CSV table of C-alpha atoms in Angstrom, one decimal:
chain,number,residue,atom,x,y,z
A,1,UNK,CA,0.0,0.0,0.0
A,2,UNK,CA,1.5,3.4,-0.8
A,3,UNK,CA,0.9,6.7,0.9
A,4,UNK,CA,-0.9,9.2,0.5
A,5,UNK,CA,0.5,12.7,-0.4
A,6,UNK,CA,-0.6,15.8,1.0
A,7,UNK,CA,-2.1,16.7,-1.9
A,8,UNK,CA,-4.1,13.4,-2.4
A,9,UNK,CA,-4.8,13.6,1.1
A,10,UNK,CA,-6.4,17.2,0.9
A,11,UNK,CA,-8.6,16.1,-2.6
A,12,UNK,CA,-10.0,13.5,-0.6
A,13,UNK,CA,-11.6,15.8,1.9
A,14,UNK,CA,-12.5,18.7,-0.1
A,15,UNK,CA,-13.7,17.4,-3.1
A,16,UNK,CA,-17.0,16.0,-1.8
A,17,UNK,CA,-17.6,19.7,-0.3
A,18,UNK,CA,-17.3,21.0,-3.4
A,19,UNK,CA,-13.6,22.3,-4.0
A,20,UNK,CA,-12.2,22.2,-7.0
A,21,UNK,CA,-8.2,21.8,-7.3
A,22,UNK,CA,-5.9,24.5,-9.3
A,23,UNK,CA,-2.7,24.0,-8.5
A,24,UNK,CA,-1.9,24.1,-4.3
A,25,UNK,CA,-5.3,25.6,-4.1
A,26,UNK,CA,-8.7,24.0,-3.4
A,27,UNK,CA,-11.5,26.9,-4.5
A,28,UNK,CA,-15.0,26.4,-3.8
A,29,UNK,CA,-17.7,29.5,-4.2
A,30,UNK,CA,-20.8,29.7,-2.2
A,31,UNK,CA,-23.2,32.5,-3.2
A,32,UNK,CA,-20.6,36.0,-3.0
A,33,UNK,CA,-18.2,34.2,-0.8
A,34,UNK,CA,-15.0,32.8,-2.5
A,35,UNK,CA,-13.1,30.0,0.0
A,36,UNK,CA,-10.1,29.0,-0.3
A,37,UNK,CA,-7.5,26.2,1.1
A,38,UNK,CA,-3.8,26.6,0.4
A,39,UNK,CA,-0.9,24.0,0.5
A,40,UNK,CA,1.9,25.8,1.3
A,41,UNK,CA,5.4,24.3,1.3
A,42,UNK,CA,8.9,25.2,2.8
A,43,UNK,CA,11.5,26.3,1.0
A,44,UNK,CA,14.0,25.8,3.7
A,45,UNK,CA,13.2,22.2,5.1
A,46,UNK,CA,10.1,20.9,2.6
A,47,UNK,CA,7.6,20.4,5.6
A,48,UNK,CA,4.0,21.4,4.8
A,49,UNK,CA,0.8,23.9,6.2
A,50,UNK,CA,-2.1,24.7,5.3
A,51,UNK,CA,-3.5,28.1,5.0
A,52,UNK,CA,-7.2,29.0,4.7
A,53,UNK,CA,-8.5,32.6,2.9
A,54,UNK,CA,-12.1,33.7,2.1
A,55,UNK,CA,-13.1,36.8,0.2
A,56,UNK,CA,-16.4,38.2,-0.8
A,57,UNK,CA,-16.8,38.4,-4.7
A,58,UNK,CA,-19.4,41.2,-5.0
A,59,UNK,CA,-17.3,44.1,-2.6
A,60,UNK,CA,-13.7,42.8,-5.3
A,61,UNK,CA,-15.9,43.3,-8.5
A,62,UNK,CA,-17.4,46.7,-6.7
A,63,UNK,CA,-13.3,47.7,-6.1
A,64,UNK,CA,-11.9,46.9,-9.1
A,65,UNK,CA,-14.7,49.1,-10.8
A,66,UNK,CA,-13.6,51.8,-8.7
A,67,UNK,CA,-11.6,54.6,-11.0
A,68,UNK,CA,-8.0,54.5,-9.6
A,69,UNK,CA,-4.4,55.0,-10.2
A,70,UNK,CA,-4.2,51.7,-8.6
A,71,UNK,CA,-5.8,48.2,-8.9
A,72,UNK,CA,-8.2,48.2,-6.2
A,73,UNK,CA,-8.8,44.4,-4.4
A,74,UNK,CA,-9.3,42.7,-1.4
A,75,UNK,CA,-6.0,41.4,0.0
A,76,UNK,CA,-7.0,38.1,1.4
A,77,UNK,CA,-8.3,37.8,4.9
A,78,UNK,CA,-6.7,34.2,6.1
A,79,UNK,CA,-5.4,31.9,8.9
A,80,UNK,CA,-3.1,29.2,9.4
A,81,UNK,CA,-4.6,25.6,10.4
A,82,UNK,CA,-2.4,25.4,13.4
A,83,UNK,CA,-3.9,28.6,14.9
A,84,UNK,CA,-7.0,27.3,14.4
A,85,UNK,CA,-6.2,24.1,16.2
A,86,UNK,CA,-4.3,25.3,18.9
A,87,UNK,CA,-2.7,28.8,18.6
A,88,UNK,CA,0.5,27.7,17.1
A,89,UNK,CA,2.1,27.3,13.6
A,90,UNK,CA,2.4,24.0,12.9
A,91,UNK,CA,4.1,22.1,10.0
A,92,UNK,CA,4.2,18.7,8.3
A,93,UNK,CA,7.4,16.7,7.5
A,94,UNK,CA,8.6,13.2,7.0
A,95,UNK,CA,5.5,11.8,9.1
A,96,UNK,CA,4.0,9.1,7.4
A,97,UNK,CA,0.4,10.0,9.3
A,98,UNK,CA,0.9,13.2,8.3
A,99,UNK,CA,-1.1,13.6,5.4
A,100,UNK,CA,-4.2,12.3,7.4
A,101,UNK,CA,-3.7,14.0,10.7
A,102,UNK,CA,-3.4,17.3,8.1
A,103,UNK,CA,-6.5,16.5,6.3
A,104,UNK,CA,-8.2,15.5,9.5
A,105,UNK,CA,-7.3,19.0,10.7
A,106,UNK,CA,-8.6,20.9,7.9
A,107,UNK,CA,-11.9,19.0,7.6
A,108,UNK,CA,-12.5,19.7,11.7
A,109,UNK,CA,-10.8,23.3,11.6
A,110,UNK,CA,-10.5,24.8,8.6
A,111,UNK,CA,-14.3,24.5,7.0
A,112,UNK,CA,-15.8,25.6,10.2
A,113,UNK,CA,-13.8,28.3,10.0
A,114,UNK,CA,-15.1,29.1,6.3
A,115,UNK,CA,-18.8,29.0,8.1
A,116,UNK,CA,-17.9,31.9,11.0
A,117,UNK,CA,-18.1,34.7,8.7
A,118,UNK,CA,-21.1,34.9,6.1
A,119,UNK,CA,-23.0,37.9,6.8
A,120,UNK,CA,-21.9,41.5,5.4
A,121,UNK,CA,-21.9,42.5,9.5
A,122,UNK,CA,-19.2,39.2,9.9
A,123,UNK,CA,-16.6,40.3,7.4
A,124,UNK,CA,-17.3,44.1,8.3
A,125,UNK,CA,-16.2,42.7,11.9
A,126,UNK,CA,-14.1,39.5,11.3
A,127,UNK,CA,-12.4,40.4,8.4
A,128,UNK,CA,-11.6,44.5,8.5
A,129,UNK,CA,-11.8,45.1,12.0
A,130,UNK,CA,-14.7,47.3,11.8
A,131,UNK,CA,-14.6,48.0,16.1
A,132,UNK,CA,-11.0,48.1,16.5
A,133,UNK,CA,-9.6,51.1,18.0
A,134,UNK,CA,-6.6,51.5,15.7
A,135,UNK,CA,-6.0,54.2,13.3
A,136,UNK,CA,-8.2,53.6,10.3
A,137,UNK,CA,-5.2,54.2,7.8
A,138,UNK,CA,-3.3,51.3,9.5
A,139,UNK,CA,-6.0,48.8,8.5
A,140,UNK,CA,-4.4,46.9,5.4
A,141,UNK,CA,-8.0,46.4,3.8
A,142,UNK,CA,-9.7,50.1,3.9
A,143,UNK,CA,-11.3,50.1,1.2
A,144,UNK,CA,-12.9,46.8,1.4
A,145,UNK,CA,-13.9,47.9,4.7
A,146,UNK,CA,-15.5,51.3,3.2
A,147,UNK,CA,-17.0,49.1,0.6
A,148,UNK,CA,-18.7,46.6,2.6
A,149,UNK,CA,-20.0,49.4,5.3
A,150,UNK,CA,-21.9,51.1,2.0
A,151,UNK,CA,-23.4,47.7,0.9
A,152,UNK,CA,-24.7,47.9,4.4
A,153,UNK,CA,-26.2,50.9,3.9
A,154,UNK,CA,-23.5,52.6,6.2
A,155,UNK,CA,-22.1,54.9,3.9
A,156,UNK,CA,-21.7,57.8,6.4
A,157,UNK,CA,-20.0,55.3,8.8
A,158,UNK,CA,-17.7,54.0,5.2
A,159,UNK,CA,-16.7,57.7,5.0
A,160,UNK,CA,-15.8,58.6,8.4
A,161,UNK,CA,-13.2,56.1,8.1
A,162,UNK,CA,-11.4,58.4,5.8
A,163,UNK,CA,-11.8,61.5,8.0
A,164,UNK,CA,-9.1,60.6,10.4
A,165,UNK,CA,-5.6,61.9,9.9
A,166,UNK,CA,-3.2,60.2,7.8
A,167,UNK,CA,0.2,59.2,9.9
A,168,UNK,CA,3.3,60.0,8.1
A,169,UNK,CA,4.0,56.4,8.5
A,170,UNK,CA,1.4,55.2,6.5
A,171,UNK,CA,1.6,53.2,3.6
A,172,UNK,CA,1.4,55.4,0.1
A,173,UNK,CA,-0.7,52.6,-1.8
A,174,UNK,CA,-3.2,52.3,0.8
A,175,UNK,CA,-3.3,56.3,1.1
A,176,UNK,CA,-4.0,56.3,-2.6
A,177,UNK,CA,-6.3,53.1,-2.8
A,178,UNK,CA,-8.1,55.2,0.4
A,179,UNK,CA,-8.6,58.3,-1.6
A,180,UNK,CA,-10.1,56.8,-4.7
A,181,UNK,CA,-12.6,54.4,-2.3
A,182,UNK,CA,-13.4,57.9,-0.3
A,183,UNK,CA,-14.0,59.8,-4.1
A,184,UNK,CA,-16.0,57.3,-5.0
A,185,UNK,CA,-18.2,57.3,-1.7
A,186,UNK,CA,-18.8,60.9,-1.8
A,187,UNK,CA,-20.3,60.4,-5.6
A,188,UNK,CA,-22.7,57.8,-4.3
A,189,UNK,CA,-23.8,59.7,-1.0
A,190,UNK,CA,-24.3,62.9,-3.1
A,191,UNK,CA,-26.5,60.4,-5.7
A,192,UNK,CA,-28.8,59.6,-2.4
């Protein structure tokens, strides 16, 4: 009997839940919400992890119609399996239950996790870190934020966001990215 490889190992769990394999990636879309599980391997020793990432489809296509001088997105909300199991990074090597106890992992920890955040109101919260305290221009995913608070009907709330002062340490993309999201706000509120 041979063993399975990681990669077997991981078909055989998502495929009946409706992933499709492209590459390292196992895709599956439900409705607006795009999930995502990731086989990542080590350069340095070849051991193995899985990350998990979810996006919502509807507030990308609404960014990348945004007028820009940059390519609006989402960057990827995600987590590592081993955070999910425990709190820790954990990797895969040379174990020959490895590809099993990793699958195992992912079907008891990773597609829950997919389920914890469906709403508009989750990913406002979960995903952009709608109540934390920190400086809005430090929050690496703005403009999805600003986007998903309008498709809430929030747009006064979405614009706020951008009221704050920008730190001279912020990042110039997100600055920019900010800007265009906040011009495009202000068209829509002034449509209302």
């Amino acid at each position: 009997m041979t063993r399975l490889s990681y990669t077997k190992a991981i078909d055989r769990a998502l495929e009946p839940l409706g992933f499709e394999r492209s590459g390292k990636d196992w895709i599956r879309t439900r409705g607006d919400i795009w999930d995502c599980v990731n086989l990542q391997k080590s350069w340095v020793d070849g051991s193995v992890t899985v990350n998990l990432y979810a996006k919502d489809l509807e507030t990308e296509r609404i960014l990348k119609s945004i007028a820009c001088e940059t390519v609006l997105g989402i960057r990827l909300f995600g987590e590592r399996i081993g955070t999910l199991i425990d709190g820790h990074d954990r990797w895969w090597k040379n174990d020959p239950n490895g590809p099993a106890e990793l699958a195992k992992a992912v079907r008891e920890h990773g597609i829950p996790w997919f389920d914890r955040v469906r709403t508009l109101e989750d990913q406002a919260t979960h995903w952009y870190y709608r109540t934390a305290t920190a400086q809005p221009w430090r929050k690496p995913n703005l403009p999805a934020l600003a986007v998903t608070l309008y498709r809430l009907g929030q747009a006064e709330e979405a614009l706020a966001l951008f009221e704050a002062p920008v730190p001279k340490t912020a990042i110039a993309t997100l600055v920019t990215e900010g800007r265009c999201v906040q011009r495009w706000l202000k068209e829509r509120v002034g449509e209302a």
